[in-house]
mmCIF file of C-alpha atoms in Angstrom:
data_model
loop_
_atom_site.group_PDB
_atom_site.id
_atom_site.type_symbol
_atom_site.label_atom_id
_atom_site.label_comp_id
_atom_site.label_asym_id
_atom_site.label_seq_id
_atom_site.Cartn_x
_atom_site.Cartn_y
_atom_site.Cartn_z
ATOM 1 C CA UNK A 1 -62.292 17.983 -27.978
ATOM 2 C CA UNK A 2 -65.835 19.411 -27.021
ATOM 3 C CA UNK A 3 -64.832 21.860 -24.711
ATOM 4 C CA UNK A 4 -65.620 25.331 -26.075
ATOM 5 C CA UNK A 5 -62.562 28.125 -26.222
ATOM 6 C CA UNK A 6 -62.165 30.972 -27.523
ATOM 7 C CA UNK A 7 -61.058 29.982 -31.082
ATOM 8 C CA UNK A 8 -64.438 28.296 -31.226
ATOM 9 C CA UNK A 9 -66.747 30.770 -30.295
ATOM 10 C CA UNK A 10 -64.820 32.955 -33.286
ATOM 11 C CA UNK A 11 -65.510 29.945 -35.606
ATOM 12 C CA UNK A 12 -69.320 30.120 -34.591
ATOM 13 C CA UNK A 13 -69.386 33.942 -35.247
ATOM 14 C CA UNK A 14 -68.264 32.931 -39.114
ATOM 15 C CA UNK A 15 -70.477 30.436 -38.793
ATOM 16 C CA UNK A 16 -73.428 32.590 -37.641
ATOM 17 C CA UNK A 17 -72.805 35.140 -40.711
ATOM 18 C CA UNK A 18 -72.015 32.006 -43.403
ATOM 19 C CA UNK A 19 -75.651 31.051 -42.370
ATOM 20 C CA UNK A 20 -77.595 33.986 -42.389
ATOM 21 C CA UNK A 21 -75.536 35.118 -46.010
ATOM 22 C CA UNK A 22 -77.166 31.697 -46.764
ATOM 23 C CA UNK A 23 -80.342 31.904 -46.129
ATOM 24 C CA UNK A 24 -81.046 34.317 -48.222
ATOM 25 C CA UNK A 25 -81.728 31.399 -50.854
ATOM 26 C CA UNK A 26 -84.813 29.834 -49.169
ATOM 27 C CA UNK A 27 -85.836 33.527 -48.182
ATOM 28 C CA UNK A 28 -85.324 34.271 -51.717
ATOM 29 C CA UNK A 29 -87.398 31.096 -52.537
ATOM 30 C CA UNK A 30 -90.532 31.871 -50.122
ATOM 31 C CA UNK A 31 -90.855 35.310 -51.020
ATOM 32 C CA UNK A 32 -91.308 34.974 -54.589
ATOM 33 C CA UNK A 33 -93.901 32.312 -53.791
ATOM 34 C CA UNK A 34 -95.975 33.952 -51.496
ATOM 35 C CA UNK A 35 -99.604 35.796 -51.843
ATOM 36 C CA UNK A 36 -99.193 37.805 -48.935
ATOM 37 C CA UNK A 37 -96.872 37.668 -45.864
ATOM 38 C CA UNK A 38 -97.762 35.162 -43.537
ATOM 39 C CA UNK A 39 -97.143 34.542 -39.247
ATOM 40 C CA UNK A 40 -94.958 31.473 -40.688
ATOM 41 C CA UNK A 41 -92.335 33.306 -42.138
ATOM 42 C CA UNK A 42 -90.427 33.989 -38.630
ATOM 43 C CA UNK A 43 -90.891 29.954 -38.052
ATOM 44 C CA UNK A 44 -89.614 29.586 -41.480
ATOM 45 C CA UNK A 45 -86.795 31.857 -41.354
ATOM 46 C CA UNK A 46 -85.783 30.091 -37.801
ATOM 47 C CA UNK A 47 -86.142 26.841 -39.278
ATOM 48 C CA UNK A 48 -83.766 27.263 -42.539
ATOM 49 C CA UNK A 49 -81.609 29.337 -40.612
ATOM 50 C CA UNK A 50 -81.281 26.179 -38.011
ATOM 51 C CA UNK A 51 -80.770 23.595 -40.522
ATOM 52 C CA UNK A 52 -78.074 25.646 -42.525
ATOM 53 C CA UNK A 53 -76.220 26.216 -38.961
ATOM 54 C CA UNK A 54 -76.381 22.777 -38.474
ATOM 55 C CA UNK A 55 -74.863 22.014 -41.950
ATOM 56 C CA UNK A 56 -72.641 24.943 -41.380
ATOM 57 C CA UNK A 57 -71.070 23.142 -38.167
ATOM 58 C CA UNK A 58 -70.764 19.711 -39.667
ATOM 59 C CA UNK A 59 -68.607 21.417 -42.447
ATOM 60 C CA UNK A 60 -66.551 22.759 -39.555
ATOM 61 C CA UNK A 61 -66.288 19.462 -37.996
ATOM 62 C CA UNK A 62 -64.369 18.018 -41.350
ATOM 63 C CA UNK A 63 -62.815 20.636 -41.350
ATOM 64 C CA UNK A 64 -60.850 20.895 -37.761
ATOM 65 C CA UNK A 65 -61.628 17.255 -36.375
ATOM 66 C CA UNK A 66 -63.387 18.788 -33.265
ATOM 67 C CA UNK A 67 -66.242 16.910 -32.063
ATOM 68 C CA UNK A 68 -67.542 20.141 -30.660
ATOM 69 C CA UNK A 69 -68.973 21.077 -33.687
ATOM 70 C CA UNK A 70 -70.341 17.419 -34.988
ATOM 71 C CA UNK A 71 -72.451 17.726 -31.570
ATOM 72 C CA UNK A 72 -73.585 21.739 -32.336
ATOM 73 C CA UNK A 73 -74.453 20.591 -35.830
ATOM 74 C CA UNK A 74 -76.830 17.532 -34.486
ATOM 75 C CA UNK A 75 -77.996 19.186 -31.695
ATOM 76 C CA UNK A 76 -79.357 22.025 -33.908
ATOM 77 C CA UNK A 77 -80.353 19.831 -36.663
ATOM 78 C CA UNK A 78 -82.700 17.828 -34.593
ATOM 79 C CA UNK A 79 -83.480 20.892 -32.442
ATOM 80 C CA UNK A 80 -84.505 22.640 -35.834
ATOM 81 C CA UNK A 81 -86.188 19.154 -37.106
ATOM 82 C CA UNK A 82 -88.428 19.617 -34.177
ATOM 83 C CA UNK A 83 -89.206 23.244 -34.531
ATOM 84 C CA UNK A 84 -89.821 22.750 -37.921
ATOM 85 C CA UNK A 85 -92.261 19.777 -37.312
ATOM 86 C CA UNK A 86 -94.528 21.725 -34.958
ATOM 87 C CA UNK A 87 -94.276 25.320 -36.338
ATOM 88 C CA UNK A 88 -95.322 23.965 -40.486
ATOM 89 C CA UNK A 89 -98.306 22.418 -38.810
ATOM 90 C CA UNK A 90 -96.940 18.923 -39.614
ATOM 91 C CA UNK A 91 -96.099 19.566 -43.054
ATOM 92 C CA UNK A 92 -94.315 16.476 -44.269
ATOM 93 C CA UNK A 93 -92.528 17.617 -47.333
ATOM 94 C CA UNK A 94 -90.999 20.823 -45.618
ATOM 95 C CA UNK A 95 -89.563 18.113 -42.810
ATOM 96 C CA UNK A 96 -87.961 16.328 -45.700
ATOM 97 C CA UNK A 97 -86.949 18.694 -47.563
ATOM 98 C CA UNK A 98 -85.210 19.644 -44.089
ATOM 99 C CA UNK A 99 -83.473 16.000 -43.388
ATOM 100 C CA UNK A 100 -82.610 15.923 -47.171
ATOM 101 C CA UNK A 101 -80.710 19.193 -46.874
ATOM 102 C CA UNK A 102 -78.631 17.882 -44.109
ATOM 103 C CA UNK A 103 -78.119 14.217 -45.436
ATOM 104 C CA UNK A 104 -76.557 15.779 -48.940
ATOM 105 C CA UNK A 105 -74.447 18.183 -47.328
ATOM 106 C CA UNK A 106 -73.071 15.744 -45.337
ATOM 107 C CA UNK A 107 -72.519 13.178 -48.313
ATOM 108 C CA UNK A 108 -70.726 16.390 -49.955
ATOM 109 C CA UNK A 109 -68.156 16.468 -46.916
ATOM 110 C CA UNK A 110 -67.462 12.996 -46.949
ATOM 111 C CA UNK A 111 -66.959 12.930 -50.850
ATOM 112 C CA UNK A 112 -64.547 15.301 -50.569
ATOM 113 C CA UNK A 113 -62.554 13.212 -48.288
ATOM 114 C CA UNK A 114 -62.551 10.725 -51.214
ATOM 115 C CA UNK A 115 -62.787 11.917 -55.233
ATOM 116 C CA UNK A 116 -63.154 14.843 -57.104
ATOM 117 C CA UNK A 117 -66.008 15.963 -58.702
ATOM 118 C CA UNK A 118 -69.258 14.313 -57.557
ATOM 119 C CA UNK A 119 -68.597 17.390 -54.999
ATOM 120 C CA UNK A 120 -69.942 19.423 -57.574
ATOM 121 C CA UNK A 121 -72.904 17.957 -58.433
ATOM 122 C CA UNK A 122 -73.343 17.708 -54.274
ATOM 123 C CA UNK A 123 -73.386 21.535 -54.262
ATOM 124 C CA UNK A 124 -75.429 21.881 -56.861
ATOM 125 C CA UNK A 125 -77.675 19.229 -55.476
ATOM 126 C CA UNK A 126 -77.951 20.807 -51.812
ATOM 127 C CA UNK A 127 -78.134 24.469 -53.989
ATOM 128 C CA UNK A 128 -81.520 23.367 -55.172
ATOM 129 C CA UNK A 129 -82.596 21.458 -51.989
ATOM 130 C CA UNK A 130 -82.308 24.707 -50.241
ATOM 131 C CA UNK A 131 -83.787 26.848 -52.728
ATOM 132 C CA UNK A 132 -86.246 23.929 -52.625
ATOM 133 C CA UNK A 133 -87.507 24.241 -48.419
ATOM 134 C CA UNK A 134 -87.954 28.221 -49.157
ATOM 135 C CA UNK A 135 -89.889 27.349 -51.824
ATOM 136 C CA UNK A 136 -92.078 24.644 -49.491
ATOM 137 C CA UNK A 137 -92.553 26.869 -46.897
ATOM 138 C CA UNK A 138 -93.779 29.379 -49.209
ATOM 139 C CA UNK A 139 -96.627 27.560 -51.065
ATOM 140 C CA UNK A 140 -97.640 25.866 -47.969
ATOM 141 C CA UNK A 141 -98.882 22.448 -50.051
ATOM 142 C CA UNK A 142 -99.169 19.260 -47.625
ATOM 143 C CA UNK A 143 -100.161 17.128 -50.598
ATOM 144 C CA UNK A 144 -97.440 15.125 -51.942
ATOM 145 C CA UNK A 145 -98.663 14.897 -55.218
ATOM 146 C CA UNK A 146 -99.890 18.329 -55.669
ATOM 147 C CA UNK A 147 -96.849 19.910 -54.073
ATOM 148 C CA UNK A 148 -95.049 17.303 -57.263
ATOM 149 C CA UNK A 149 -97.337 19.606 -59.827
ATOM 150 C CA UNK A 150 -96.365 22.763 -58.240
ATOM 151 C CA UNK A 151 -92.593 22.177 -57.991
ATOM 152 C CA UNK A 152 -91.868 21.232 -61.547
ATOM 153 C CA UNK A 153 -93.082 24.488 -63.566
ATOM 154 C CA UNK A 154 -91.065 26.543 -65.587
ATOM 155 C CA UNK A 155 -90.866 30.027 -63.589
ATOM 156 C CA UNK A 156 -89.742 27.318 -60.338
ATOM 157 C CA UNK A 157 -87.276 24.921 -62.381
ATOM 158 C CA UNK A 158 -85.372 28.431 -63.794
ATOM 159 C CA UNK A 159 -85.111 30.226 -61.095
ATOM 160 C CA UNK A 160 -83.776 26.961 -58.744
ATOM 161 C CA UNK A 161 -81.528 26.548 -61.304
ATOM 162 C CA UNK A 162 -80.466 30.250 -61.262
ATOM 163 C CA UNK A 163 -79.838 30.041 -57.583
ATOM 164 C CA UNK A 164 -77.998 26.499 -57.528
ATOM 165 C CA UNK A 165 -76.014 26.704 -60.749
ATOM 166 C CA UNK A 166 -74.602 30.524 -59.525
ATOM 167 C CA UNK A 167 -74.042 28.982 -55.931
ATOM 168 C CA UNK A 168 -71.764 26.033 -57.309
ATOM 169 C CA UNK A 169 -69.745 28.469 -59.797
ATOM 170 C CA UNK A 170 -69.233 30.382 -56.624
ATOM 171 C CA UNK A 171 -68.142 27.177 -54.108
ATOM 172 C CA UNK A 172 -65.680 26.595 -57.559
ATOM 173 C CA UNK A 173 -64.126 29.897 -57.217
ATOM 174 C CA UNK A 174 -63.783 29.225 -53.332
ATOM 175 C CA UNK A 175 -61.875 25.766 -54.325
ATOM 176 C CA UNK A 176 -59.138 28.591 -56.064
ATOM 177 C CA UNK A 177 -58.755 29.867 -53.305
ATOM 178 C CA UNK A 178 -58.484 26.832 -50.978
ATOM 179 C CA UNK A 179 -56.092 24.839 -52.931
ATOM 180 C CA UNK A 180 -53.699 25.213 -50.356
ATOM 181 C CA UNK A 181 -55.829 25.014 -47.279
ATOM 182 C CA UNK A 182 -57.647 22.153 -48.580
ATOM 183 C CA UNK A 183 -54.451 19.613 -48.925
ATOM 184 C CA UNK A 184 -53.485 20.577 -45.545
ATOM 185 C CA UNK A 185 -56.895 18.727 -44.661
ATOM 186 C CA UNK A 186 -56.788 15.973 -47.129
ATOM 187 C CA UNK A 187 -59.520 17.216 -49.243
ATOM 188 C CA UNK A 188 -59.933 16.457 -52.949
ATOM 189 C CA UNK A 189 -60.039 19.667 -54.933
ATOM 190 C CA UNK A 190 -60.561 20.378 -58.484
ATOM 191 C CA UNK A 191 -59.100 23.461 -58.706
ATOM 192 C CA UNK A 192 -55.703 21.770 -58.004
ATOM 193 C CA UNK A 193 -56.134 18.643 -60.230
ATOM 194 C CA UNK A 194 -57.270 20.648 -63.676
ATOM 195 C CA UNK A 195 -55.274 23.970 -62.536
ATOM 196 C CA UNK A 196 -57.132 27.641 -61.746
ATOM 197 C CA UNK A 197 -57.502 29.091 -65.216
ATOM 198 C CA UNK A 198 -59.709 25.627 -66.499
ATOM 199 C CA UNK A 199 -61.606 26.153 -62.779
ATOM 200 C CA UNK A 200 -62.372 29.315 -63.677
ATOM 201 C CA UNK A 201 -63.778 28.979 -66.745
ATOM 202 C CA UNK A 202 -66.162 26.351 -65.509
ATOM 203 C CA UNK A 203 -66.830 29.064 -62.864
ATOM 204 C CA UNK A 204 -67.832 31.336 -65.427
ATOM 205 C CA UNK A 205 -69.828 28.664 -67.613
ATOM 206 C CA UNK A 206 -72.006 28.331 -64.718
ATOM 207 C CA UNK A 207 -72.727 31.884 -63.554
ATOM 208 C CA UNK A 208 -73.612 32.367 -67.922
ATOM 209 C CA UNK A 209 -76.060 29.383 -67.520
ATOM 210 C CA UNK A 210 -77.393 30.435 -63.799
ATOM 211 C CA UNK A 211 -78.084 33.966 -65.089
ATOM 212 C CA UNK A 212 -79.745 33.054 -68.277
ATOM 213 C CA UNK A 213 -82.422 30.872 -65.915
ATOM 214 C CA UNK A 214 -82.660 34.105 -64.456
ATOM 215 C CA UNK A 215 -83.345 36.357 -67.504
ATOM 216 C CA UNK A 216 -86.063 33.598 -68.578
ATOM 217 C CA UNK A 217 -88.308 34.252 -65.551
ATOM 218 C CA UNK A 218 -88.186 37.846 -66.525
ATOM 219 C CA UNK A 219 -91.311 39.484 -67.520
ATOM 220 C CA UNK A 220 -90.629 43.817 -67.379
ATOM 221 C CA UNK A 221 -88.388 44.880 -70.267
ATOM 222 C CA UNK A 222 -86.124 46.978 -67.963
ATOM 223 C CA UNK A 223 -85.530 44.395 -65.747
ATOM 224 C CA UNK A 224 -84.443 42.383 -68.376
ATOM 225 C CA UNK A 225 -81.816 44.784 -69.404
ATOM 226 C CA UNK A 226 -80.469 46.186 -66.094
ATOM 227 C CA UNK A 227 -79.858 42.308 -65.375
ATOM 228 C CA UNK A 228 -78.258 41.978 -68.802
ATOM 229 C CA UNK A 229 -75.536 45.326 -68.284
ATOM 230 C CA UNK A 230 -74.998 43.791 -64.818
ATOM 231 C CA UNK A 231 -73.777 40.624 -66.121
ATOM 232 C CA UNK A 232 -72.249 41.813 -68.865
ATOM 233 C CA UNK A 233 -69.948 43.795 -66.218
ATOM 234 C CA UNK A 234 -69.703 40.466 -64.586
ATOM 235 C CA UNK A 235 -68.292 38.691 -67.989
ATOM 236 C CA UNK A 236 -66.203 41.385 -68.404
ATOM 237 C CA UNK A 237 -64.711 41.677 -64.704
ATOM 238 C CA UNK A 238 -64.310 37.964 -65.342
ATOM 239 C CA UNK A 239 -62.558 38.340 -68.770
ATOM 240 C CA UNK A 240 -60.115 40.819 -67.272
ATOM 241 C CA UNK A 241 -58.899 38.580 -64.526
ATOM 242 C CA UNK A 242 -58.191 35.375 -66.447
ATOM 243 C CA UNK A 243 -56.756 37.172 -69.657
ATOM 244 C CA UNK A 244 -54.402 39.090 -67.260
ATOM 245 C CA UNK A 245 -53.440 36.387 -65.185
ATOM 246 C CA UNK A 246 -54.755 38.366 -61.865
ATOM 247 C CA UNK A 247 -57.493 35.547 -61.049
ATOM 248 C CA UNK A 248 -55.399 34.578 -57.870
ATOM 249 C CA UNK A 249 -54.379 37.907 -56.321
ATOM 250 C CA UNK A 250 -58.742 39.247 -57.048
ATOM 251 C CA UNK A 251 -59.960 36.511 -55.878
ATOM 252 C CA UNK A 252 -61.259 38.029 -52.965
ATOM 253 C CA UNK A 253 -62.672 41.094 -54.374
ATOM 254 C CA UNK A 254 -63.913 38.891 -57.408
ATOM 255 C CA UNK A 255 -65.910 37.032 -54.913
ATOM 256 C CA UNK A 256 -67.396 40.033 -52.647
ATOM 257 C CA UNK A 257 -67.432 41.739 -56.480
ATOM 258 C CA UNK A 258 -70.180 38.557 -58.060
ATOM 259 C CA UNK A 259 -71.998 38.288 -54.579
ATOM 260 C CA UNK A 260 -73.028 42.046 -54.117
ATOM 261 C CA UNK A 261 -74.088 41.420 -57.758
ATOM 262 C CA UNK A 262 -75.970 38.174 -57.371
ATOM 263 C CA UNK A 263 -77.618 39.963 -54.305
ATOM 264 C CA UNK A 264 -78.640 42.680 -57.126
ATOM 265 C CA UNK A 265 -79.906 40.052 -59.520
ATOM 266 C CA UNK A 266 -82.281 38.493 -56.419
ATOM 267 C CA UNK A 267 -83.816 41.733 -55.574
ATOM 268 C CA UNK A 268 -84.514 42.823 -59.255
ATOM 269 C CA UNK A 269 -86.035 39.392 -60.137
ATOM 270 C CA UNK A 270 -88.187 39.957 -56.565
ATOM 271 C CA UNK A 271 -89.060 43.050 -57.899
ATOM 272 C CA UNK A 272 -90.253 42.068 -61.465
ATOM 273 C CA UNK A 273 -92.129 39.158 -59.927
ATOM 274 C CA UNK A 274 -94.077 42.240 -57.999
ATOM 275 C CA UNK A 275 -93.595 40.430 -54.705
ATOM 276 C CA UNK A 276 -91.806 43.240 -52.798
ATOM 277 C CA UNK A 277 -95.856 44.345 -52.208
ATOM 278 C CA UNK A 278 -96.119 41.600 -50.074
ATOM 279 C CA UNK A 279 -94.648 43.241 -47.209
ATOM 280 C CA UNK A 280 -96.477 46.395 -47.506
ATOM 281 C CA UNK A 281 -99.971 44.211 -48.225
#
């Protein structure tokens, strides 16, 4: 079916807000690797934007079996491949960093079709690929193996892994919450095969090992312990819910709850990496 109707202009509207909610990782990404704020960053911010609502659609497409969303998502992938060509002055790496966001993701759907588990490494794979074109656009390097040096220090590795480790215990909450939905559609789901409590602790594993990434790029001793009573509320939210047996009916508010925080956590890392000057430079 590729005629639009009204259902699927009210699936693009979730899909509109689902990509701008995700962008915020690249943004994220390019502002804490920036001097100063540049002309690019509208061209970047249309570009990730683009390629997420491309990836956005093709997850759609699985989803429903409407062909009206495989064409959206590669129309405005190689719409956005194009923009992003011209408006990065050519820069190789940030136009495959692009195509290498959209081949995972789609992988990811099609694994999911097929066996549980190598979804998760997927999302935490495509996690760090997008945390990874934010990061591109920000240090602007066109030289392969210089951009190879800059990518794979310390303060970079942590805080990718911060992003992408808290972004798959997140999609693992969202497979509680989909069990149903998802074997409607024939999707694997882990949730289902190793039950919600075990899912949820591996939820929780993760957002302990994203946020410690975090604390380790932390330099300002108050940062460091504002993040540390924040998460310590999240551990105990957490602790609440799966002692009490209420993970199902919160899950919900558990996940607006761990995103408002995570938001939190971004902003207060932003802030001890002094980069929030950039704006007002």
């Amino acid at each position: 079916m590729l005629v639009p109707s009204l259902e699927n202009f009210d699936a693009l509207k979730k899909i509109v807000f689902q990509s701008l909610f995700i962008n915020g990782i690249p943004f994220f990404a390019y502002v804490n690797f920036i001097d100063s704020i540049k002309f690019d960053i509208v061209p970047f911010f249309i570009s990730s934007f683009l390629c997420i609502f491309s990836v956005s659609n093709m997850n759609v497409f699985f989803e429903r079996k409407n062909l009206f969303y495989l064409v959206l998502s590669m129309v405005f992938f190689i719409s956005g491949l194009l923009f992003t060509h011209i408006f990065s002055g050519s820069n190789f790496a940030i136009s495959l960093f692009y195509i290498l966001v959209y081949l995972n993701w789609g992988t990811y759907y099609i694994i999911r079709k097929i066996v549980i588990f190598p979804d998760i490494l997927l999302h935490t794979t495509g996690g760090i690929l997008i945390f990874s074109l934010g990061l591109i656009w920000g240090i602007q390097e066109k030289s392969m193996e210089k951009l190879s040096d800059s990518l794979f220090n310390n303060e970079k590795v942590f805080l990718s892994l911060f992003v992408s480790l808290a972004f798959t215990a997140g999609y693992l909450i969202d497979l509680i919450d989909d069990m149903e939905e998802d074997r409607k559609a024939g999707q694997k789901n882990l949730a289902e095969k190793i039950g919600v409590k075990l899912t949820f602790l591996l939820s929780s594993f993760l957002f302990l090992i994203s946020y410690m990434n975090g604390f380790f790029v932390m330099k300002q001793n108050i940062s460091k312990i504002i993040f540390t009573l924040l998460f310590l509320t999240h551990l105990l939210t957490a602790a609440i819910l799966f002692f009490k047996d209420r993970i199902l009916k919160f899950i919900p508010k558990y996940r607006n709850f761990y995103r408002i925080l995570f938001i939190i956590y971004c902003i207060i890392i932003t802030f001890d990496n002094r980069k929030f000057h950039s704006f007002f430079s």
